[in-house]
CSV table of C-alpha atoms in Angstrom, one decimal:
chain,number,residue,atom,x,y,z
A,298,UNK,CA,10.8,-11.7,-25.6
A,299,UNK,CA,8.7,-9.9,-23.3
A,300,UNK,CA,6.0,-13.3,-22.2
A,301,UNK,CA,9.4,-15.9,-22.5
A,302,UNK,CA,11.4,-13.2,-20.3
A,303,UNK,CA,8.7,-11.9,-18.1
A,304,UNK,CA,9.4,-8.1,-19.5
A,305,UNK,CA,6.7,-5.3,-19.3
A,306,UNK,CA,5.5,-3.7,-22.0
A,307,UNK,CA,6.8,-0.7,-21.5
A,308,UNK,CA,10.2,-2.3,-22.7
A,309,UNK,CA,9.1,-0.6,-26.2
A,310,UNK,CA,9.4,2.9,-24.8
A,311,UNK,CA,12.4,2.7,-23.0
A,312,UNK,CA,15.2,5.1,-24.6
A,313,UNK,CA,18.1,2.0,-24.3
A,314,UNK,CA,16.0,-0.6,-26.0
A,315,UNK,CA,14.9,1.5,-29.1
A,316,UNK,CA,18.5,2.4,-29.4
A,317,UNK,CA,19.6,-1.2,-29.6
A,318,UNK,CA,16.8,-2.3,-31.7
A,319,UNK,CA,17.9,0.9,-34.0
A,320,UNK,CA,21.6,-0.4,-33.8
A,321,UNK,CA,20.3,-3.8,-35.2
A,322,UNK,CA,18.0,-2.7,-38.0
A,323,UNK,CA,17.5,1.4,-38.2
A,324,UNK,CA,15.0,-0.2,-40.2
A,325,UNK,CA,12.8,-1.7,-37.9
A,326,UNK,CA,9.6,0.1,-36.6
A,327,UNK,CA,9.5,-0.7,-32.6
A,328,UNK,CA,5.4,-1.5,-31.8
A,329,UNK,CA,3.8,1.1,-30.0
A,330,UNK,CA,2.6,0.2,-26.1
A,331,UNK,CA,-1.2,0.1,-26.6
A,332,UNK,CA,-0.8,-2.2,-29.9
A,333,UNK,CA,1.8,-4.8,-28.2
A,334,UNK,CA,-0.8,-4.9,-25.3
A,335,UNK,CA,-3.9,-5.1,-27.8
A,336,UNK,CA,-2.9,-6.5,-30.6
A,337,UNK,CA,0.2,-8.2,-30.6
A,338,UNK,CA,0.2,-10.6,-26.8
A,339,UNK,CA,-3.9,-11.3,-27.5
A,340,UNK,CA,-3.0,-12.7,-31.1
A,341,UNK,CA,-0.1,-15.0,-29.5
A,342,UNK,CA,-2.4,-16.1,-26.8
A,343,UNK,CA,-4.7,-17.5,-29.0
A,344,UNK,CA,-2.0,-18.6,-31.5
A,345,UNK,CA,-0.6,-20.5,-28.3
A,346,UNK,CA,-4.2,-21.6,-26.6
A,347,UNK,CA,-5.1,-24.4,-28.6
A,348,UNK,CA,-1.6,-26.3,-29.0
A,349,UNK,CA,-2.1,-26.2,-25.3
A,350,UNK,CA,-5.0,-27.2,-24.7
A,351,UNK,CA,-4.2,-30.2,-26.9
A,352,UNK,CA,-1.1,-31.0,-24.5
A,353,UNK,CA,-3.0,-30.6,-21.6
A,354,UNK,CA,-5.7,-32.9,-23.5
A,355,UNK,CA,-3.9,-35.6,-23.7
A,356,UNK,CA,-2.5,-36.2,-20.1
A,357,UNK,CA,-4.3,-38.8,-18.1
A,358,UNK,CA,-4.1,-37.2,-14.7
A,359,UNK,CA,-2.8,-33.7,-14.0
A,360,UNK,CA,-2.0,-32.1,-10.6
A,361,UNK,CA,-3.9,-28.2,-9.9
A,362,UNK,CA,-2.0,-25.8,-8.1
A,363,UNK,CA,-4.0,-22.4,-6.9
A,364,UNK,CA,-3.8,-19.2,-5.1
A,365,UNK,CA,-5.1,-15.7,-4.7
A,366,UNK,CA,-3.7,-12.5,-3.6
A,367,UNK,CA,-4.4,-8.0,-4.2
A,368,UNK,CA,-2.0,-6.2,-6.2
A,369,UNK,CA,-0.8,-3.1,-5.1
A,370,UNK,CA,-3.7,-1.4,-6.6
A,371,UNK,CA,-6.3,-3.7,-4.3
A,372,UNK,CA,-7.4,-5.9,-7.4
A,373,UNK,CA,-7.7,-9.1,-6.3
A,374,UNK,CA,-6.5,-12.0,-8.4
A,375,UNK,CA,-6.8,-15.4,-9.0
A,376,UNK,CA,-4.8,-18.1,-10.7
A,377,UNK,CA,-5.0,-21.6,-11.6
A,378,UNK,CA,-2.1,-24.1,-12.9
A,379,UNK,CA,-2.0,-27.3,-14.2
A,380,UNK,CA,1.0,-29.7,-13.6
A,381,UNK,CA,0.9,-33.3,-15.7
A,382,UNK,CA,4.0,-35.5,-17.3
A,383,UNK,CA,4.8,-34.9,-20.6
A,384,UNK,CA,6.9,-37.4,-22.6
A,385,UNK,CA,8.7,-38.7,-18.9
A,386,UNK,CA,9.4,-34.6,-18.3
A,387,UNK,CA,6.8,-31.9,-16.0
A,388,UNK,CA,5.4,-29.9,-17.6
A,389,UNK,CA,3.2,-26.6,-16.1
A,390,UNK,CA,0.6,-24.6,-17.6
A,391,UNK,CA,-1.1,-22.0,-16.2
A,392,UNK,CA,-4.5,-22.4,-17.3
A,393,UNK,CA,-5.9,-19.2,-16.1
A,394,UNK,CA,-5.2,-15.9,-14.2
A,395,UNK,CA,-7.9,-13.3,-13.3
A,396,UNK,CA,-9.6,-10.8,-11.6
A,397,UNK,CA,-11.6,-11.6,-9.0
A,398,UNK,CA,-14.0,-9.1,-8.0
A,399,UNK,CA,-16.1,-11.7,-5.8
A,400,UNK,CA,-15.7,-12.4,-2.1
A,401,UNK,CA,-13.2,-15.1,-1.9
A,402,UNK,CA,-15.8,-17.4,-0.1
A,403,UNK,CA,-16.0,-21.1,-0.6
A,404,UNK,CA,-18.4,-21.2,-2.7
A,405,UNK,CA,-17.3,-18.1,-5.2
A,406,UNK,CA,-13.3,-20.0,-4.9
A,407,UNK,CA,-15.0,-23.7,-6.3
A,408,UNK,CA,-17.0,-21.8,-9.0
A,409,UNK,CA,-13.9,-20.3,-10.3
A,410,UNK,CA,-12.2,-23.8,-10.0
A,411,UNK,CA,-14.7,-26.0,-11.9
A,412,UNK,CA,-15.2,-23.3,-14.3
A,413,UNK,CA,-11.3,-23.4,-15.3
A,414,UNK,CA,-11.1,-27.0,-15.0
A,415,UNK,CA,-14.2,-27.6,-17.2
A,416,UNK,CA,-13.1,-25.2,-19.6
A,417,UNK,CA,-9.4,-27.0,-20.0
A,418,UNK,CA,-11.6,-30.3,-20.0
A,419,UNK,CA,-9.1,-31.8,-17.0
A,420,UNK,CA,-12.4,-31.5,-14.5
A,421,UNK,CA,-12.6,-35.6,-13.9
A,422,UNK,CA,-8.3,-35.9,-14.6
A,423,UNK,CA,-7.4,-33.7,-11.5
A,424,UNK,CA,-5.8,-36.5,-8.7
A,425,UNK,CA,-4.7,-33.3,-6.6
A,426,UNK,CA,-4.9,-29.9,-6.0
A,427,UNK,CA,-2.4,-27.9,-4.2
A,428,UNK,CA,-2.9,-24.9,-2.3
A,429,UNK,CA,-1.8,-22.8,0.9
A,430,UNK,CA,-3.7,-24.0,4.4
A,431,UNK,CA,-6.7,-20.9,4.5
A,432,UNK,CA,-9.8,-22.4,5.5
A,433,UNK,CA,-11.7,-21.0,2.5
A,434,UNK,CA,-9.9,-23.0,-0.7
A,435,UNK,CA,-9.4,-25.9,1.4
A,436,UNK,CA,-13.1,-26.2,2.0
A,437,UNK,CA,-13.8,-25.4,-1.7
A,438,UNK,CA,-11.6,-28.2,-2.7
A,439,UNK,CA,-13.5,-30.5,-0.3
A,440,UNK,CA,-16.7,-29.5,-2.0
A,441,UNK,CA,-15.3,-30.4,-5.8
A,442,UNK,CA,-14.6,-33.8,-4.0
A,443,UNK,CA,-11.0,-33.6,-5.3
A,444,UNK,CA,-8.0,-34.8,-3.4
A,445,UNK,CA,-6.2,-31.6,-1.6
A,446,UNK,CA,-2.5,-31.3,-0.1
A,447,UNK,CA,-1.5,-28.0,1.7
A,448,UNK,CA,1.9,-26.8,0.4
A,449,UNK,CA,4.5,-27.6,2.3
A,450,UNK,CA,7.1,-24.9,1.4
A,451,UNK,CA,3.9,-22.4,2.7
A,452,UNK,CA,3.4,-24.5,5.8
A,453,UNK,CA,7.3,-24.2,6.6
A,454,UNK,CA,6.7,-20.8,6.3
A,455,UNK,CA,4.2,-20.4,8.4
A,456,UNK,CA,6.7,-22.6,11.3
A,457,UNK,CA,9.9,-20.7,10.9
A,458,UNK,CA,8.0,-17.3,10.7
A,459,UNK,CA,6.5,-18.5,14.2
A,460,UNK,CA,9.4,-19.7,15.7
A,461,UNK,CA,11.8,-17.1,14.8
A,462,UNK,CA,9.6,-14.7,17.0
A,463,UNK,CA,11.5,-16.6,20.3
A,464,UNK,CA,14.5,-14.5,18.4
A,465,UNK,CA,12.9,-11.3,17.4
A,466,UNK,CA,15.0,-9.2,20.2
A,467,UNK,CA,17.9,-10.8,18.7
A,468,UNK,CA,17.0,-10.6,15.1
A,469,UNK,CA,15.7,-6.7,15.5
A,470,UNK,CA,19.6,-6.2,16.3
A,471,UNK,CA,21.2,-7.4,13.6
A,472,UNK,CA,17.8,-5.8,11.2
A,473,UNK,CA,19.7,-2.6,12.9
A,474,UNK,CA,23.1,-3.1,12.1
A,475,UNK,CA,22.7,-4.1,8.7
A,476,UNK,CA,20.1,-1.0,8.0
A,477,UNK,CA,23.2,1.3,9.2
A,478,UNK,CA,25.5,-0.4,6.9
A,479,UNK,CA,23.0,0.4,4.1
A,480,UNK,CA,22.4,3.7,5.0
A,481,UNK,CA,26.3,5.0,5.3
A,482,UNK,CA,28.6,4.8,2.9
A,483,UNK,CA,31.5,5.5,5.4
A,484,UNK,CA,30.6,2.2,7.4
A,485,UNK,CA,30.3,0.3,4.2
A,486,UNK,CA,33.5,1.5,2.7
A,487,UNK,CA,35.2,1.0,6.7
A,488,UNK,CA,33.7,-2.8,6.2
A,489,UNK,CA,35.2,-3.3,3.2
A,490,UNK,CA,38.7,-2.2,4.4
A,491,UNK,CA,38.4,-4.5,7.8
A,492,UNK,CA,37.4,-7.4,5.4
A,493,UNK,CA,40.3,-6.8,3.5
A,494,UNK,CA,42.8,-6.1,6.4
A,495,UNK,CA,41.2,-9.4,7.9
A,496,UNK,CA,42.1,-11.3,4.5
A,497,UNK,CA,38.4,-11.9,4.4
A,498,UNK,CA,36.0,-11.7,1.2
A,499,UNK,CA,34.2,-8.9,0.8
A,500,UNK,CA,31.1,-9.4,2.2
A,501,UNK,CA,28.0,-6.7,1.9
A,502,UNK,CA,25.7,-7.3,4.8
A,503,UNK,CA,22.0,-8.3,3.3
A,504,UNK,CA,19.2,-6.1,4.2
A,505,UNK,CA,15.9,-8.7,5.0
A,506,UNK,CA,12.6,-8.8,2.8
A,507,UNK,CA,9.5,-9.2,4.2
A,508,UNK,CA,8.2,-11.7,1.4
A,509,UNK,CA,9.4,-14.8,3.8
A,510,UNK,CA,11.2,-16.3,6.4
A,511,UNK,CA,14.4,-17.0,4.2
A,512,UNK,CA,15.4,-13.5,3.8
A,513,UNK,CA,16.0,-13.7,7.2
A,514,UNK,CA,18.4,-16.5,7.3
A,515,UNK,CA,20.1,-15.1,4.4
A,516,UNK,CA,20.5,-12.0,6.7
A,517,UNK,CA,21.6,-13.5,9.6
A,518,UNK,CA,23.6,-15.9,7.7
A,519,UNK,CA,25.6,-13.1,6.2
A,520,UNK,CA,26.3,-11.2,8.9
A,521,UNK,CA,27.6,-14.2,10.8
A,522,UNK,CA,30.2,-14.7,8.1
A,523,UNK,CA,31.0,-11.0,8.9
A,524,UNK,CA,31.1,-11.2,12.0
A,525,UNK,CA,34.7,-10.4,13.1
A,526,UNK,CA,34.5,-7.6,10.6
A,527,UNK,CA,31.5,-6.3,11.8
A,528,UNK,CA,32.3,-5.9,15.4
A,529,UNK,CA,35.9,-4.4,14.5
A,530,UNK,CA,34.5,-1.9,12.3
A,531,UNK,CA,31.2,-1.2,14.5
A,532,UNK,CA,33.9,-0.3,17.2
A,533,UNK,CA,36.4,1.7,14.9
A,534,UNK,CA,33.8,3.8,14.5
A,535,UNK,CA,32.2,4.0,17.2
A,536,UNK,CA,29.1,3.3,15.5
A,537,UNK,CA,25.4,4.9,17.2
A,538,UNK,CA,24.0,1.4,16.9
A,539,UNK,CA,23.6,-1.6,19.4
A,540,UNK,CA,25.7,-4.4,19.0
A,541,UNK,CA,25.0,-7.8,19.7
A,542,UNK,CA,26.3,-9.8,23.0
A,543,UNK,CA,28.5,-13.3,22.3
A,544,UNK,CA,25.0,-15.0,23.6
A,545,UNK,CA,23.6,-13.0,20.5
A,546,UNK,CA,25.9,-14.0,18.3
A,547,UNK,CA,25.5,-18.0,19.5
A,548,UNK,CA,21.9,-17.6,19.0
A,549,UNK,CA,22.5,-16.2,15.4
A,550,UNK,CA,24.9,-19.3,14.7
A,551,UNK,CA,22.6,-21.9,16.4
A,552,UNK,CA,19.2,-19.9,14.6
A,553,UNK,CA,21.3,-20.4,11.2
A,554,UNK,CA,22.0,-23.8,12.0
A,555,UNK,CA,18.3,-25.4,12.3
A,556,UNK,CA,17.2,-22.9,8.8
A,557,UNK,CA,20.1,-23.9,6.8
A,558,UNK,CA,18.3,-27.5,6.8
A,559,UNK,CA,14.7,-25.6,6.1
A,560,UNK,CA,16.2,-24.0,3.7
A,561,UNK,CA,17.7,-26.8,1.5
A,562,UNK,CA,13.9,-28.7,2.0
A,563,UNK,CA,12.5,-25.3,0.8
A,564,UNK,CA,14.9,-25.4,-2.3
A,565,UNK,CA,14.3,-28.7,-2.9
A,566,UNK,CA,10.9,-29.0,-2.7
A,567,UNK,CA,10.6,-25.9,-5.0
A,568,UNK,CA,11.9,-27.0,-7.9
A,569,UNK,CA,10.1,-27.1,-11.1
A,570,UNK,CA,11.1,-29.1,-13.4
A,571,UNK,CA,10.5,-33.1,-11.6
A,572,UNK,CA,8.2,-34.2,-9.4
A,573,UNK,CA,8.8,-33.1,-5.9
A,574,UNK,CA,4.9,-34.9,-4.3
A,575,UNK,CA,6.8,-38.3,-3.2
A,576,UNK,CA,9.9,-36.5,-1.3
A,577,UNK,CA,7.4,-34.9,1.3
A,578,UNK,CA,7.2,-37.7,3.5
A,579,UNK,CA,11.1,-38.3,4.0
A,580,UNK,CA,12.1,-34.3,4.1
A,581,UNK,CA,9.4,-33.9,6.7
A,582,UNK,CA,10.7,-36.8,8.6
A,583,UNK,CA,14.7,-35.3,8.2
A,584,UNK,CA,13.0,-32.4,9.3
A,585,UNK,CA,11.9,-34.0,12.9
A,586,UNK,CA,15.0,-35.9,13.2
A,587,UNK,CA,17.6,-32.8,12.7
A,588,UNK,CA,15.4,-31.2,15.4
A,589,UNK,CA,15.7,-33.6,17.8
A,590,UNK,CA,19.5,-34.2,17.2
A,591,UNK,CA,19.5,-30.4,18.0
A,592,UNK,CA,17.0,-31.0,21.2
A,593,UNK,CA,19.4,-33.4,22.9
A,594,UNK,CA,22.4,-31.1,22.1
A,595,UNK,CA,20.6,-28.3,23.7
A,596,UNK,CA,19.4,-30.8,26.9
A,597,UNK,CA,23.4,-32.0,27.0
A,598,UNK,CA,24.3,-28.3,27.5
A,599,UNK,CA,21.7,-27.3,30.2
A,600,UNK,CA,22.8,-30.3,31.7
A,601,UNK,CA,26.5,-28.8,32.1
A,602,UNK,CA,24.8,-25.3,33.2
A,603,UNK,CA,25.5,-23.8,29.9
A,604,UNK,CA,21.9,-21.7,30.6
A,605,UNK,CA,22.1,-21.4,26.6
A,606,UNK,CA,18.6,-20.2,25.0
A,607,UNK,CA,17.5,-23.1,22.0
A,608,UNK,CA,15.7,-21.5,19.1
A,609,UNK,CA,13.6,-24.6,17.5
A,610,UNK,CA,13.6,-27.8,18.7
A,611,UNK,CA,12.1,-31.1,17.5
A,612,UNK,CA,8.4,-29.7,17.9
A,613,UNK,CA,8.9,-27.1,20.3
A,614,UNK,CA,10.4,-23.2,21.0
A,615,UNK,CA,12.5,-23.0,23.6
A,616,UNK,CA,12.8,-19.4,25.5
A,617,UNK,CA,14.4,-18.5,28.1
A,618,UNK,CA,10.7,-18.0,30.1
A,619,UNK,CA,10.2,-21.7,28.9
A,620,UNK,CA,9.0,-24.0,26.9
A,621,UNK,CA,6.2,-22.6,24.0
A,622,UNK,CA,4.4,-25.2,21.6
A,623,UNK,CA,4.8,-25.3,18.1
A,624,UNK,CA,2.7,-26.8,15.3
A,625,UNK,CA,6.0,-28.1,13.6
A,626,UNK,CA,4.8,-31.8,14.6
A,627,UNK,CA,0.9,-31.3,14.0
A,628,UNK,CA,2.0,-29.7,10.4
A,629,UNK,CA,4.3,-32.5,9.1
A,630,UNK,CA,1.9,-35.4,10.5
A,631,UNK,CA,-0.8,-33.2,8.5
A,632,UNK,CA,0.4,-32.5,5.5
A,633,UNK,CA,2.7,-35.4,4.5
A,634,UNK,CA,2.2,-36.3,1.0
């Protein structure tokens, strides 16, 4: 239960689960915290080790996948996975996943590498190695002579998070009036009773998360479904936060409408259980093309003196200062697979 269902150990010491396991079988003896960390998960690992080892064995070619990052506590970590077809089905492993106390240099990053690959025996079966675009594993991966492909849901990233700074006055706003939604109950409960008055569904507006650039959409995205709501009630109540202009609220639709399509390449690209390698080329290519429908909308409306501000267009940001460059064509041409 706790490795299939990602659980921590301290599962075993919470008061809810010893009273269900009791309700099972009063019988049962629950495993104490230092002997399901010692004893129990080290005896399944190496239970587990060798059956997959032998899977792993037998692929012909397998794909690596890579990255490191600091906990909380400032341990740095390392992981390494292997990806290969299994019987006409993916299959992943992760191979390893350490501590590493080393500088996180090129050299350090393709000892670790070769040291995990040689130990798992897929050192000469490895046709590609995926990883995020820092300069350090990229150059590591260069040095085992293996073939490397940056990730393209991290490069996407990496765009939108750029581009969406053209918005951040506009995006700080609605960060505002979702944060006071959160933080009264009144508001919320005010919301609620618009939405319902309104004969719309009871929407909660989403707080963002800093982990990546969809949270955001999912924010804005939400509160443009509100959005009648949310004005009536911010009104009603004469609420001590800014609201947003109708040029806000077209930038939030026309910001949602170029990330919806991000989105559903992020999603797609994501997925774990099919090969995703040979779709890069033709989502990075629907990519350029819905940006440059979207570019010769926004050129049709300057033309008729709309003076509307684009967010992302085909390769470039569009403020109203002027035009800024983005690396949205220099990343697809780069790191089509």
């Amino acid at each position: 239960m706790i490795p299939s269902d990602f659980q921590p150990f301290s599962i075993v010491e919470n008061r809810g689960f010893t009273t269900f396991v009791h309700a099972l079988n009063p019988m049962y003896v629950l495993p104490s915290r230092k002997t399901l960390s010692q004893t129990i998960i080290p005896h399944l690992y190496n239970k587990e080790r060798p059956l997959w080892q032998d899977r792993v064995k037998k692929a012909s070619a397998v794909c690596l996948t890579t990255d490191c990052w600091t906990s909380r506590t400032t341990c740095s970590y390392m992981s390494v996975t292997c990806h290969f077809t299994e019987n006409f089905k993916m299959t992943s492993c992760l191979l390893d996943c350490f501590e590493c106390a080393e500088r996180h240099n090129t050299e350090n990053l393709a000892e670790e590498l070769l040291r995990v690959a040689q130990e798992w025996q897929v050192n000469d079966k490895v046709v590609c190695c995926v990883t995020d675009d820092a300069a350090n594993i990229t150059k590591a991966i260069q040095n085992l002579q293996w073939t490397h492909n940056p990730c393209l849901a991290h490069t996407i990233n990496l765009i939108v998070q750029d581009a969406l700074k053209v918005v951040k006055q506009t995006v700080d706003k609605v960060k505002a009036i979702v944060e006071f939604f959160h933080e009264s109950t009144i508001a919320t409960e005010k919301l609620k009773s618009m939405q319902r008055q309104m004969g719309m569904p009871e929407l909660r507006p989403k707080q963002e998360c800093a982990t990546g650039w969809n949270s955001t959409f999912y924010t804005l995205k939400r509160i443009l479904e509100s959005k009648d709501s949310i004005i009536s009630t911010l009104a009603a109540i004469n609420a001590p936060v800014e609201t947003l202009s109708q040029e806000e609220w077209d930038r939030v639709k026309e910001v949602c409408i170029i990330l919806e399509h991000f989105e559903e390449v992020t999603v797609e690209i994501s997925a774990e259980s099919y090969v995703t390698a040979s779709k890069m080329l033709i989502l990075c290519k629907g990519l350029q093309r819905v940006t440059a429908h979207h570019q010769r909308s926004v050129t049709m409306d300057k033309s008729k003196g709309a003076g509307h501000c684009s967010f992302f267009i085909h390769g470039q940001k569009i403020s109203e200062d002027g035009v800024q460059q983005c690396a949205f064509r220099n990343h697809c041409s780069g790191h089509q697979v």
